[in-house]
Short mmCIF file of C-alpha atoms in Angstrom, two decimals:
data_model
loop_
_atom_site.label_atom_id
_atom_site.label_comp_id
_atom_site.label_asym_id
_atom_site.label_seq_id
_atom_site.Cartn_x
_atom_site.Cartn_y
_atom_site.Cartn_z
CA MET A 875 128.04 1.09 87.67
CA ASP A 876 130.52 2.38 85.22
CA ILE A 877 134.20 2.32 86.36
CA ARG A 878 136.14 5.08 84.50
CA THR A 879 139.89 5.43 84.17
CA MET A 880 141.84 8.42 85.42
CA HIS A 881 144.86 9.10 83.10
CA ILE A 882 147.44 11.35 84.91
CA LEU A 883 150.44 12.71 82.99
CA ILE A 884 153.22 14.20 85.15
CA GLY A 885 156.81 15.12 84.29
CA GLU A 886 159.67 13.05 85.65
CA LYS A 887 160.91 15.91 87.68
CA GLU A 888 157.53 16.60 89.16
CA LEU A 889 156.92 12.92 89.91
CA SER A 890 160.32 12.72 91.65
CA GLU A 891 159.43 15.67 93.70
CA LEU A 892 156.18 14.08 94.62
CA GLN A 893 157.76 10.80 95.69
CA LYS A 894 160.80 12.40 97.44
CA ASN A 895 158.97 13.39 100.61
CA VAL A 896 155.68 11.69 101.13
CA TRP A 897 154.87 13.90 104.04
CA SER A 898 155.04 17.08 102.02
CA ASP A 899 151.71 18.67 101.16
CA LYS A 900 153.12 20.50 98.16
CA PHE A 901 151.20 20.16 94.94
CA GLU A 902 152.88 19.39 91.68
CA PRO A 903 151.47 20.27 88.23
CA ALA A 904 150.15 17.47 86.04
CA GLN A 905 147.61 16.84 83.36
CA LEU A 906 144.44 14.82 83.27
CA VAL A 907 143.75 13.06 79.95
CA SER A 908 140.04 12.42 79.24
CA GLN A 909 138.50 11.60 75.88
CA ASP A 910 141.73 12.68 74.13
CA LYS A 911 141.63 16.13 75.90
CA LYS A 912 144.21 17.37 78.35
CA GLU A 913 143.43 19.68 81.23
CA PRO A 914 145.89 21.06 83.83
CA VAL A 915 145.55 19.67 87.45
CA LYS A 916 147.51 19.82 90.62
CA ILE A 917 148.41 16.64 92.56
CA ARG A 918 149.91 15.65 95.91
CA ILE A 919 150.16 12.64 98.10
CA ARG A 920 147.61 12.63 100.98
CA GLY A 921 146.68 10.59 104.05
CA GLY A 922 147.97 9.85 107.54
CA HIS A 923 149.86 6.53 108.12
CA THR A 924 148.97 5.43 104.65
CA ARG A 925 151.47 7.83 103.09
CA GLU A 926 154.16 5.29 103.82
CA TYR A 927 152.39 2.50 102.08
CA PRO A 928 153.68 1.33 98.72
CA LYS A 929 150.36 2.23 97.09
CA LYS A 930 149.86 6.01 97.61
CA SER A 931 146.62 8.04 97.91
CA TYR A 932 146.33 11.37 96.11
CA GLU A 933 144.60 14.76 96.23
CA ILE A 934 143.94 16.29 92.85
CA VAL A 935 142.66 19.77 92.30
CA ARG A 936 140.76 20.12 88.97
CA ASN A 937 139.03 23.28 87.84
CA GLY A 938 139.15 24.61 91.37
CA LYS A 939 137.48 21.48 92.81
CA THR A 940 139.23 19.07 95.21
CA TYR A 941 139.02 15.26 94.73
CA HIS A 942 140.63 12.62 97.00
CA TYR A 943 141.83 9.35 95.41
CA ASN A 944 142.13 6.77 98.17
CA ALA A 945 143.88 3.49 97.68
CA GLU A 946 141.89 2.13 100.52
CA THR A 947 144.75 -0.23 101.37
CA ASP A 948 143.52 -1.18 104.80
CA ASP A 949 140.05 -2.03 103.68
CA PRO A 950 139.72 -5.51 102.05
CA SER A 951 136.17 -4.68 100.84
CA MET A 952 137.29 -1.29 99.30
CA ILE A 953 133.69 -0.10 99.95
CA ARG A 954 133.61 0.95 103.58
CA ASN A 955 134.16 4.63 102.92
CA ALA A 956 131.63 4.60 100.04
CA LEU A 957 129.10 2.72 101.96
CA SER A 958 129.37 4.93 105.01
CA PHE A 959 129.04 8.13 103.06
CA ARG A 960 125.97 6.70 101.24
CA PHE A 961 124.43 5.88 104.73
CA PHE A 962 125.18 9.40 105.92
CA GLU A 963 123.54 10.83 102.78
CA ILE A 964 120.38 8.77 103.46
CA ILE A 965 120.06 9.89 107.01
CA GLY A 966 120.37 13.58 106.05
CA VAL A 967 123.89 14.52 106.95
CA PRO A 968 125.89 16.50 104.30
CA CYS A 969 128.76 14.11 103.14
CA PRO A 970 130.99 13.63 100.13
CA LYS A 971 129.96 11.82 96.96
CA THR A 972 132.18 8.83 96.02
CA ARG A 973 132.80 6.52 93.13
CA HIS A 974 135.38 3.94 92.30
CA CYS A 975 137.76 4.49 89.41
CA LEU A 976 141.00 3.04 87.84
CA MET A 977 144.15 5.13 87.86
CA LYS A 978 147.02 5.30 85.38
CA ILE A 979 150.00 7.58 85.99
CA ASN A 980 152.26 8.07 82.95
CA GLY A 981 150.62 5.00 81.31
CA LYS A 982 151.32 2.72 84.23
CA SER A 983 148.33 1.16 85.97
CA HIS A 984 147.97 1.85 89.70
CA GLY A 985 144.83 -0.23 90.04
CA LEU A 986 141.49 0.62 91.61
CA TYR A 987 140.88 3.74 93.69
CA LEU A 988 137.99 5.36 95.49
CA GLU A 989 137.33 8.94 94.32
CA ILE A 990 135.88 11.11 97.22
CA GLU A 991 134.56 14.55 96.70
CA GLY A 992 136.49 17.13 98.67
CA VAL A 993 134.60 19.27 101.23
CA ASP A 994 135.24 22.75 99.90
CA ARG A 995 133.41 25.82 98.64
CA ILE A 996 132.06 23.96 95.53
CA PHE A 997 130.83 21.14 97.84
CA PHE A 998 128.63 23.63 99.65
CA ARG A 999 127.67 25.47 96.46
CA LYS A 1000 126.39 22.28 94.83
CA ARG A 1001 124.25 21.52 97.89
CA GLY A 1002 122.84 25.08 98.27
CA ILE A 1003 124.46 25.50 101.68
CA GLY A 1004 125.77 28.96 102.58
CA VAL A 1005 129.04 28.71 104.56
CA ARG A 1006 131.06 31.27 106.56
CA SER A 1007 133.89 29.03 107.56
CA LEU A 1008 135.16 25.46 107.26
CA MET A 1009 137.63 23.51 109.44
CA TYR A 1010 138.96 19.91 109.19
CA ALA A 1011 139.54 17.96 112.41
CA SER A 1012 142.90 16.58 111.37
CA ASN A 1013 144.11 14.83 114.53
CA ASP A 1014 142.90 13.69 117.95
CA LEU A 1015 143.36 17.03 119.51
CA ALA A 1016 140.08 18.01 117.90
CA ASP A 1017 138.20 16.46 120.81
CA PHE A 1018 136.27 19.60 121.86
CA SER A 1019 138.06 19.83 125.14
CA LEU A 1020 140.47 22.36 126.83
CA LEU A 1021 143.09 19.74 127.78
CA HIS A 1022 145.68 17.77 125.78
CA PRO A 1023 144.68 14.11 125.70
CA ASP A 1024 148.32 12.96 126.34
CA THR A 1025 149.60 15.39 128.87
CA GLY A 1026 146.33 16.42 130.69
CA ARG A 1027 147.58 19.97 130.50
CA ARG A 1028 145.83 23.00 128.86
CA LYS A 1029 146.28 22.95 125.12
CA ALA A 1030 148.65 25.53 123.77
CA SER A 1031 145.80 26.76 121.55
CA LEU A 1032 142.13 25.74 121.47
CA PHE A 1033 142.46 25.57 117.63
CA GLN A 1034 144.97 22.70 117.96
CA GLY A 1035 143.77 19.65 116.00
CA TYR A 1036 142.08 21.71 113.31
CA THR A 1037 142.99 23.09 109.87
CA LEU A 1038 141.18 26.09 108.64
CA LYS A 1039 140.16 25.64 105.01
CA ILE A 1040 137.66 28.50 104.58
CA GLY A 1041 137.81 31.58 106.77
CA ASN A 1042 140.17 33.96 108.43
CA GLU A 1043 141.59 34.73 111.80
CA ALA A 1044 138.29 35.93 113.07
CA ASP A 1045 136.85 32.51 112.30
CA ARG A 1046 139.57 30.85 114.29
CA THR A 1047 138.78 33.07 117.20
CA HIS A 1048 135.06 32.32 116.82
CA TRP A 1049 135.72 28.59 117.06
CA LYS A 1050 138.12 28.91 120.03
CA SER A 1051 135.45 30.85 121.74
CA PHE A 1052 132.94 28.03 121.07
CA ILE A 1053 135.35 25.46 122.62
CA LEU A 1054 135.99 27.69 125.64
CA LYS A 1055 132.39 28.29 126.37
CA LEU A 1056 131.44 24.65 125.85
CA ASN A 1057 133.85 23.77 128.67
CA THR A 1058 133.12 26.61 131.03
CA LEU A 1059 129.44 27.47 130.86
CA LYS A 1060 127.18 25.44 133.05
CA GLY A 1061 123.52 24.32 133.19
CA PRO A 1062 120.88 26.34 131.42
CA ARG A 1063 123.47 28.93 130.19
CA LEU A 1064 125.35 26.16 128.34
CA GLY A 1065 122.15 24.81 126.97
CA ARG A 1066 121.02 28.19 125.59
CA TYR A 1067 124.51 28.81 124.16
CA LEU A 1068 124.60 25.41 122.40
CA LYS A 1069 121.10 25.98 120.88
CA GLN A 1070 122.38 29.36 119.52
CA ARG A 1071 125.67 28.12 118.12
CA LEU A 1072 125.16 24.50 117.05
CA HIS A 1073 122.79 22.78 114.73
CA ILE A 1074 121.90 20.19 117.27
CA ASP A 1075 119.85 17.94 114.95
CA ASN A 1076 122.59 17.71 112.40
CA TYR A 1077 125.14 16.89 115.19
CA LEU A 1078 122.93 14.19 116.67
CA ARG A 1079 122.34 12.62 113.24
CA TRP A 1080 126.18 12.71 112.55
CA LEU A 1081 126.76 11.13 115.97
CA ALA A 1082 124.19 8.36 115.30
CA GLY A 1083 125.91 7.64 111.91
CA ALA A 1084 129.36 7.37 113.55
CA VAL A 1085 127.91 5.16 116.30
CA LEU A 1086 126.03 2.76 114.01
CA THR A 1087 128.83 2.43 111.39
CA GLY A 1088 131.35 1.94 114.26
CA ASN A 1089 134.01 4.53 113.43
CA TYR A 1090 136.12 4.64 116.53
CA ASP A 1091 138.33 7.25 115.08
CA GLY A 1092 135.49 9.50 114.01
CA PHE A 1093 134.64 11.31 117.28
CA GLU A 1094 137.91 13.19 117.97
CA GLN A 1095 139.08 13.65 114.34
CA ASN A 1096 138.14 12.84 110.83
CA TYR A 1097 135.15 15.27 110.61
CA ALA A 1098 134.60 18.67 109.05
CA ILE A 1099 132.98 21.54 110.97
CA PHE A 1100 131.48 24.48 109.08
CA ARG A 1101 129.61 27.59 110.12
CA HIS A 1102 126.37 27.90 108.27
CA LYS A 1103 125.20 31.14 106.71
CA PRO A 1104 122.83 32.90 107.62
CA SER A 1105 122.01 30.89 110.89
CA ASN A 1106 125.61 31.34 112.13
CA LYS A 1107 125.39 27.80 113.68
CA TYR A 1108 128.03 25.08 113.41
CA TRP A 1109 127.28 21.99 111.37
CA ILE A 1110 129.30 18.75 111.19
CA SER A 1111 130.11 16.37 108.29
CA PRO A 1112 131.89 12.98 108.30
CA TRP A 1113 135.27 12.27 106.88
CA ASP A 1114 137.46 9.09 106.59
CA TYR A 1115 135.22 6.12 107.33
CA GLU A 1116 137.50 3.32 106.13
CA GLY A 1117 137.59 1.77 109.62
CA THR A 1118 133.90 0.88 109.91
CA TRP A 1119 131.38 -1.98 109.50
CA GLY A 1120 133.39 -4.47 111.55
CA ARG A 1121 137.03 -3.45 110.84
CA ASN A 1122 139.20 -0.80 112.32
CA CYS A 1123 141.30 1.83 110.29
CA TYR A 1124 144.18 -0.67 109.91
CA GLY A 1125 141.89 -3.41 108.55
CA LYS A 1126 141.80 -5.56 111.65
CA LYS A 1127 138.43 -7.25 112.53
CA VAL A 1128 136.95 -5.63 115.66
CA ASP A 1129 134.03 -6.52 117.89
CA SER A 1130 130.71 -4.99 117.08
CA ASP A 1131 130.48 -3.31 120.46
CA LEU A 1132 133.77 -1.38 120.06
CA VAL A 1133 132.02 2.00 119.92
CA ARG A 1134 129.58 2.89 122.77
CA VAL A 1135 126.33 4.47 121.85
CA THR A 1136 127.35 7.90 123.34
CA GLY A 1137 130.58 8.25 121.31
CA TYR A 1138 133.79 9.79 122.71
CA ASN A 1139 134.12 13.50 122.90
CA LYS A 1140 133.32 16.48 125.20
CA LEU A 1141 130.58 18.07 122.97
CA THR A 1142 128.61 14.84 122.85
CA LYS A 1143 128.88 14.43 126.71
CA MET A 1144 127.62 17.96 127.30
CA LEU A 1145 124.88 17.72 124.78
CA LEU A 1146 123.54 14.38 126.15
CA SER A 1147 123.62 15.88 129.76
CA PHE A 1148 120.41 17.73 128.80
CA PRO A 1149 117.41 15.36 129.05
CA PRO A 1150 115.45 16.83 126.08
CA ILE A 1151 118.50 16.47 123.81
CA ARG A 1152 119.25 13.00 125.09
CA LYS A 1153 115.54 12.06 124.34
CA ARG A 1154 115.89 13.44 120.80
CA TYR A 1155 119.10 11.41 120.23
CA LYS A 1156 117.36 8.25 121.45
CA LYS A 1157 114.50 8.91 118.98
CA ILE A 1158 116.98 9.46 116.14
CA LEU A 1159 118.77 6.27 116.92
CA HIS A 1160 115.53 4.30 117.28
CA ASP A 1161 114.18 5.57 113.94
CA LEU A 1162 117.37 4.78 112.16
CA LEU A 1163 117.40 1.17 113.52
CA ASN A 1164 113.84 0.69 112.23
CA ARG A 1165 114.10 2.47 108.84
CA HIS A 1166 117.74 2.66 107.50
CA PHE A 1167 120.21 0.67 109.61
CA THR A 1168 118.77 -2.61 108.31
CA LEU A 1169 119.88 -5.55 106.17
CA LYS A 1170 117.02 -4.78 103.82
CA LYS A 1171 118.37 -1.20 103.15
CA ILE A 1172 122.11 -1.77 103.32
CA GLU A 1173 122.70 -5.20 101.75
CA PRO A 1174 121.49 -4.08 98.26
CA MET A 1175 123.97 -1.16 98.38
CA VAL A 1176 126.75 -3.61 99.36
CA GLN A 1177 125.90 -5.93 96.54
CA ASP A 1178 125.77 -3.16 93.90
CA MET A 1179 129.20 -1.85 94.98
CA TYR A 1180 130.65 -5.43 94.99
CA GLN A 1181 129.35 -6.33 91.66
CA SER A 1182 130.78 -3.14 90.08
CA ILE A 1183 134.28 -3.39 91.47
CA ALA A 1184 134.80 -7.22 91.72
CA PRO A 1185 136.15 -7.78 88.21
CA HIS A 1186 138.70 -4.96 88.73
CA ILE A 1187 139.65 -6.17 92.22
CA TYR A 1188 140.50 -9.62 90.82
CA ARG A 1189 142.80 -8.09 88.30
CA ASP A 1190 144.35 -5.54 90.54
CA THR A 1191 147.85 -6.75 91.59
CA THR A 1192 148.34 -3.65 93.75
CA ARG A 1193 146.01 -4.92 96.43
CA LYS A 1194 147.45 -6.46 99.63
CA TRP A 1195 144.33 -8.53 100.41
CA SER A 1196 143.61 -11.83 98.66
CA SER A 1197 140.52 -12.31 96.52
CA SER A 1198 139.17 -14.85 98.96
CA VAL A 1199 139.33 -12.23 101.75
CA PHE A 1200 137.51 -9.74 99.40
CA ASP A 1201 134.89 -12.31 98.67
CA GLY A 1202 134.13 -12.75 102.46
CA GLU A 1203 133.65 -9.12 103.19
CA PRO A 1204 129.90 -8.91 102.45
CA GLN A 1205 129.28 -11.45 105.09
CA ILE A 1206 131.45 -9.64 107.57
CA ILE A 1207 129.50 -6.50 106.97
CA ARG A 1208 126.23 -8.46 107.18
CA ASP A 1209 127.20 -10.01 110.53
CA TYR A 1210 128.24 -6.60 111.79
CA ILE A 1211 124.91 -5.03 110.93
CA ILE A 1212 122.99 -7.85 112.67
CA GLU A 1213 125.16 -7.66 115.82
CA ARG A 1214 125.32 -3.84 115.99
CA ARG A 1215 121.52 -3.50 115.71
CA ASN A 1216 121.13 -5.81 118.78
CA ILE A 1217 123.79 -4.01 120.71
CA VAL A 1218 122.55 -0.51 120.00
CA ALA A 1219 119.02 -1.63 120.82
CA GLU A 1220 120.09 -2.87 124.23
CA GLU A 1221 122.22 0.25 124.97
CA LEU A 1222 119.27 2.47 124.09
CA LYS A 1223 117.30 1.06 126.93
CA LYS A 1224 119.94 2.28 129.33
CA LEU A 1225 120.63 5.64 127.78
#
């Protein structure tokens, strides 16, 4: 797998502005140099708690298309996001493409990064998916409930936790109506409403992917919701899967039973309260355990990624993890898969 180098040129003033306030979402103009050609781009620092790390992650807009360049500081393997998105792609859930790259800014090496395709209009156009609106679940208020998780009081707005990326005020209202009806309709009325407004199979496959990869932070945030055209149903797509495959989002090793098979949000709870949907979810999980969430399928992907990035990891002085820790990560991922398969199989018997 070819590892290309991103050459970014940015003025000293613009670079200073970028570094002055890491929590600013303001873009600065820069240039991308490729094959002796320069093209204008926009760049900003991105991320949550990682913005305060020495090695920054960036968002770059190039020819109208958004790309995220993640330092993956908390992942000693540096492949967990890439491996997760590859898995989601295999199981039929729309998700970003990824590739590793080297980055230089004004000639200075910043080491290895993971390029992640942004979920935007071009993302959907490339996949032939019509989209009416798109929202990012940017924090844990995006839990599909009416109440604030910390105070237990009614949320000031049912759009709290979300960032509208495509759409208008009517689309905000449409989503708030969905959350309200999810929490107030009962029994058959709720069942009929969810079938009308939600692509249930897509949601269940996304849920299964989050459960199998062990993304504890992926149920109440770190996902994208989009309204499909012409069906007018909501679909879901994963985002930020660094804390998976046996480690959390800070890089700490976690037990393989950290995530329960039913996940952690109100929409999942309501869906699985209907026996036919619960039966469908069990079948999806069962099929994935047999066909895709196996060592035979996943280990070759891990090895391919490792072989491509290992020489660059060993030379990358920006990494906080030692080479010996990096070398041990395939075994951690292997152990996780073996343990997780057994745990999910046992939980399926009780679901």
